[in-house]
XYZ file of C-alpha atoms in Angstrom:
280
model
C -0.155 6.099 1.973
C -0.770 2.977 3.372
C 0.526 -0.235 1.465
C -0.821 -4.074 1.617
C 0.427 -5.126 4.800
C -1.338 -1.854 6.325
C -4.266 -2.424 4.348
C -4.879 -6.665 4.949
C -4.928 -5.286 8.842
C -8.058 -2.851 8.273
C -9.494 -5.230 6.210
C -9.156 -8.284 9.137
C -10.218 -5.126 11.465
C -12.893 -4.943 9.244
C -14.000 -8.785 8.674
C -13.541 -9.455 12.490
C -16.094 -6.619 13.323
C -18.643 -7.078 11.188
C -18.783 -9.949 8.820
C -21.960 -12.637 9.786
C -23.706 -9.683 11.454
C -26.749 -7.903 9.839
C -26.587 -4.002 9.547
C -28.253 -2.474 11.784
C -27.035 1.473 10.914
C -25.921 2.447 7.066
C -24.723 6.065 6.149
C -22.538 6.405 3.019
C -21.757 10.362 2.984
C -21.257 11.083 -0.631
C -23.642 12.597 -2.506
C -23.913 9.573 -5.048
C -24.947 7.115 -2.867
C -26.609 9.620 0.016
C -29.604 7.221 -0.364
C -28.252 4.072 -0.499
C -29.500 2.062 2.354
C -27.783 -1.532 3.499
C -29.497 -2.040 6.690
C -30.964 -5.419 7.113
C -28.187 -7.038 5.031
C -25.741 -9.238 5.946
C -21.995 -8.538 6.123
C -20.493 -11.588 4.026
C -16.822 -10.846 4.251
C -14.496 -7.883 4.179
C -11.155 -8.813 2.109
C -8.411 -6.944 0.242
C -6.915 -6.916 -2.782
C -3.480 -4.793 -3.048
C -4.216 -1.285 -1.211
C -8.120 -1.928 -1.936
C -11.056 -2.519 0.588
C -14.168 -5.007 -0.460
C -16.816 -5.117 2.019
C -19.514 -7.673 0.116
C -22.380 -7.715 1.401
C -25.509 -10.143 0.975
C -27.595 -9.341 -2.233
C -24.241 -8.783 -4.309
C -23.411 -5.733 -3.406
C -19.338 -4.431 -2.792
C -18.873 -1.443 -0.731
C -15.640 -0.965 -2.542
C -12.988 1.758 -0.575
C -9.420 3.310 -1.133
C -7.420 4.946 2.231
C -4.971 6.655 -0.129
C -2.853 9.016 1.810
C -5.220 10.210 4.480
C -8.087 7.830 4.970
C -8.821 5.374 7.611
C -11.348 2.822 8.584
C -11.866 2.586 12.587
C -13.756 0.200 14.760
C -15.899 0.933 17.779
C -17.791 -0.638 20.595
C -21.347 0.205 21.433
C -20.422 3.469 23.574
C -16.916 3.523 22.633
C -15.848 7.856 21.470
C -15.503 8.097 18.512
C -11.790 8.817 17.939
C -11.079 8.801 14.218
C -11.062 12.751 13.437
C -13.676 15.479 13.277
C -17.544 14.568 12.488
C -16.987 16.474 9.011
C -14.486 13.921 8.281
C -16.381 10.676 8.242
C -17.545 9.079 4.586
C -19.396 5.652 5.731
C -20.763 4.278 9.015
C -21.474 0.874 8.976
C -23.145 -0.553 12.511
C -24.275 -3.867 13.652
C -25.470 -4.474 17.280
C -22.132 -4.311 19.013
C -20.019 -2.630 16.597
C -19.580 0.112 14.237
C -17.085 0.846 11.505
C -16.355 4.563 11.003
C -14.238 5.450 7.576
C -12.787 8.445 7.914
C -11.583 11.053 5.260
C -12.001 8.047 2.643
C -11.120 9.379 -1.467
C -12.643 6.670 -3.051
C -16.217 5.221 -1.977
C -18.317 3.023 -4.668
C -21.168 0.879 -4.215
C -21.483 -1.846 -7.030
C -22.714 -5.319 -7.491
C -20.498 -7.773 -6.274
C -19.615 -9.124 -9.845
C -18.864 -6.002 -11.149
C -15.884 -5.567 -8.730
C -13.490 -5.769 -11.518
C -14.279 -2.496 -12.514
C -12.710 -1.250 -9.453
C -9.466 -3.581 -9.038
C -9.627 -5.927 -12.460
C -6.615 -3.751 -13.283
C -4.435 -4.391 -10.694
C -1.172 -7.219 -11.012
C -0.662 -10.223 -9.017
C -1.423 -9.747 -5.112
C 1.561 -10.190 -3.373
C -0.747 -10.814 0.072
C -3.534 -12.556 -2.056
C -4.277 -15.762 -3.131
C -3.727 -14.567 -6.947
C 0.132 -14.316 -5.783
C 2.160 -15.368 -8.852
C 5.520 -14.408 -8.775
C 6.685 -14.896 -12.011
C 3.529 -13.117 -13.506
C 4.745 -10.086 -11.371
C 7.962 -10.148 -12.663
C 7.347 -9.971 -16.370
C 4.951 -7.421 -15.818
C 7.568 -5.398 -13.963
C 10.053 -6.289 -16.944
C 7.200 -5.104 -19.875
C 8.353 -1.439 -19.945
C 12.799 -2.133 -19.300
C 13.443 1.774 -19.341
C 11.087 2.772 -16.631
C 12.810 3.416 -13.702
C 12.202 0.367 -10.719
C 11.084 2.516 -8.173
C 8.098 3.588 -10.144
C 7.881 0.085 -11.903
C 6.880 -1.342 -8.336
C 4.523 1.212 -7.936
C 2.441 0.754 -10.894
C -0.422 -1.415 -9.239
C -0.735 -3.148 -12.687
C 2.414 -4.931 -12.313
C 2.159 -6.118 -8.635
C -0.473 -4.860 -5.910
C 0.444 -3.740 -2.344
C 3.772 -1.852 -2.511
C 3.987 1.786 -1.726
C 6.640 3.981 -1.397
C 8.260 2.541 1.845
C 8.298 -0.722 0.781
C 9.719 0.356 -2.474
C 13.334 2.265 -1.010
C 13.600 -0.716 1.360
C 13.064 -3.200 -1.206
C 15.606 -1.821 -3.534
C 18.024 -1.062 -0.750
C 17.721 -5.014 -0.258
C 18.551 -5.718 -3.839
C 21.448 -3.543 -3.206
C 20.449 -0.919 -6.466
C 18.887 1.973 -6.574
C 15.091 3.530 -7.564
C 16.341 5.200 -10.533
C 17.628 1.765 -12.353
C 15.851 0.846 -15.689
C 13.881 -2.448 -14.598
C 16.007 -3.659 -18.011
C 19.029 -3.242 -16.678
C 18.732 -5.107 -13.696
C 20.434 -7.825 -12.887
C 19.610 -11.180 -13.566
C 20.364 -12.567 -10.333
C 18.663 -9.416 -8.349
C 15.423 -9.897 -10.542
C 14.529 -13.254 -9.941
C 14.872 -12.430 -6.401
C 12.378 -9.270 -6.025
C 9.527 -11.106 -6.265
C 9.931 -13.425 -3.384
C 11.686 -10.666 -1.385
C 8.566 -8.023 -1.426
C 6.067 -11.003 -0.390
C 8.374 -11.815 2.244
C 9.003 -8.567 3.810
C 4.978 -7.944 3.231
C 3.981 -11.146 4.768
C 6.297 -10.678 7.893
C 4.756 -7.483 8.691
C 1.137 -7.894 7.722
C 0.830 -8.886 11.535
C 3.089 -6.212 13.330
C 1.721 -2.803 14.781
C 4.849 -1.310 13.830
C 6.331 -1.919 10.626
C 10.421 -3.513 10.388
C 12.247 -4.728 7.251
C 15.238 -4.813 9.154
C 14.782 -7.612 12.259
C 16.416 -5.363 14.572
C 14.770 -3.639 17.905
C 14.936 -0.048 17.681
C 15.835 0.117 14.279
C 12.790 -0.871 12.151
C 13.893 0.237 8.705
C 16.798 0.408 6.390
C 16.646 3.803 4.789
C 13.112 5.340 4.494
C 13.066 7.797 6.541
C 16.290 8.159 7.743
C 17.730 10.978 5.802
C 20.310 12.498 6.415
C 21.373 10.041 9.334
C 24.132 7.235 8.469
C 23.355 3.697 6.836
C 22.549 0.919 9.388
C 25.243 -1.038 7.573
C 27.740 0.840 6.360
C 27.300 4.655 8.420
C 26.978 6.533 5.205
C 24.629 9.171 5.082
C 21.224 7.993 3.509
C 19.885 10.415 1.062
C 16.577 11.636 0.023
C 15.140 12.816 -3.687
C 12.133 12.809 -4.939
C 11.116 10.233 -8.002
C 7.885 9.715 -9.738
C 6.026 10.226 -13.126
C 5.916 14.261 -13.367
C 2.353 13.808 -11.725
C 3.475 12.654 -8.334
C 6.834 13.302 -6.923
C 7.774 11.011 -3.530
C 10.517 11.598 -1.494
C 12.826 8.559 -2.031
C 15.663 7.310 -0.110
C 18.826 5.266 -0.704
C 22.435 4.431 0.818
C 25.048 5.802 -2.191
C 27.503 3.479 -0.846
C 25.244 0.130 -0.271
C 22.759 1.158 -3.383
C 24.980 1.201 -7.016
C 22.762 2.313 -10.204
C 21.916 6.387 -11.067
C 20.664 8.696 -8.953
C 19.521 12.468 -9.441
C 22.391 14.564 -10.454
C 22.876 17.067 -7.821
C 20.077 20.200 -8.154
C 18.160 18.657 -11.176
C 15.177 17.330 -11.819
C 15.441 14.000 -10.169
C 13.513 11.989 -12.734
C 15.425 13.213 -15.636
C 19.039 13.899 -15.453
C 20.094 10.469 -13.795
C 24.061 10.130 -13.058
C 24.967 6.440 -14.094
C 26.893 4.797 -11.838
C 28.296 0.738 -12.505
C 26.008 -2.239 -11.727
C 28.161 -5.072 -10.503
């Protein structure tokens, strides 16, 4: 899925392509809004907010998307192939006279008045690439519920907006704990720290085509990913279970050696039997 820094590049994609410029093309292909016409309008700005898309346009109106795993928003020239997937695939074209935005296999597309947007993202927690960015908001909303696990603590939108699942195994490799910690039992020390550590690593890659946490060439990131291949620090062997509510299981990775905290016991569920291990 892509996460905030992957998601503030579509939207400056987006904003660079097609905001000041009137519509000149307007196809939203879901049935709920297979009528809705925004030719003639202006494109005011297109911003996001965590993993969301906002496209305003003039009259208040929000063309209001979500890439989740699969989606996509590309941007063509006048003449340019379309390159995004299959025809089937695309949900919204929006053209002006020199370019056109394609979204491609998008799950969420809404069209609402701009002042109604916070029915679509009111819910979500501080943005850690927005200008509602408040750290210490983030924090106690992480530290509301201290027996949920981190890992899916920093995915919960509602406590902090942009982090997915790569972000979170690098971010708590960082910290030096692992996913399965209660947020409660985290370290004083390591907590205050988290919130200025997942801006940072967000904000230093919200302008890189390829993604690093680590500031090495060739090696762009800590552990995600890198199962069953040895630690960039200390050439253990990264490991790999899944974590996640009982709804949604994602694979999760962590160093044993660099990481201290539980982790899934060996062939059990790996969100409920947890072995504890010593947090220093």
């Amino acid at each position: 899925m892509p996460e905030g820094d992957t998601v503030w590049q579509a939207a400056r994609r987006l904003h660079d392509a097609l905001a000041g410029k009137v519509l000149t093309r307007s196809d939203l292909r879901v049935p709920k809004y297979a009528t809705a016409d925004l030719t003639g309008r202006t494109v005011l700005e297109v911003t996001p907010r965590g993993k969301h898309l906002l496209t305003r346009v003039e009259g208040d109106l929000t063309l209001h998307s979500h890439l989740r795993m699969d989606g996509s928003w590309k941007v063509f020239t006048d003449g340019q192939r379309w390159t995004g997937g299959p025809a089937h695939q695309i949900r919204a074209i929006l053209g002006t006279h020199d370019r056109t935005a394609v979204g491609y296999r998008l799950p969420v597309l809404d069209l609402m008045r701009t002042a109604d947007e916070s029915r679509a993202v009111g819910h979500l927690g501080p943005d850690l690439l927005g200008p509602d960015w408040n750290p210490e908001r983030a924090l106690a909303n992480l530290l509301t519920d201290p027996a949920r696990s981190l890992g899916e603590a920093l995915l919960d939108q509602r406590n902090l907006a942009g982090i997915g699942n790569v972000y979170k195994s690098e971010l708590c490799f960082l910290l030096g704990i692992t996913p399965w910690l209660p947020v409660g039992a985290l370290p004083a020390d390591r907590a205050v720290k988290l919130p200025a550590l997942a801006k940072k690593l967000l904000e230093a890659n919200r302008d890189r085509p390829v993604r690093n946490t680590t500031g090495r060439r060739g090696q762009n990131l800590f552990v995600y990913g890198r199962a069953p291949r040895p630690c960039v620090r200390c050439g253990t062997q990264v490991r790999v279970a899944d974590q996640g509510d009982g709804s949604r299981e994602r694979p999760t990775y962590w160093c044993p050696a660099c990481q201290i905290g539980p982790v899934p016991a060996p062939g059990s569920p790996p969100t409920r039997r947890l072995r504890p291990r010593t947090i220093r």
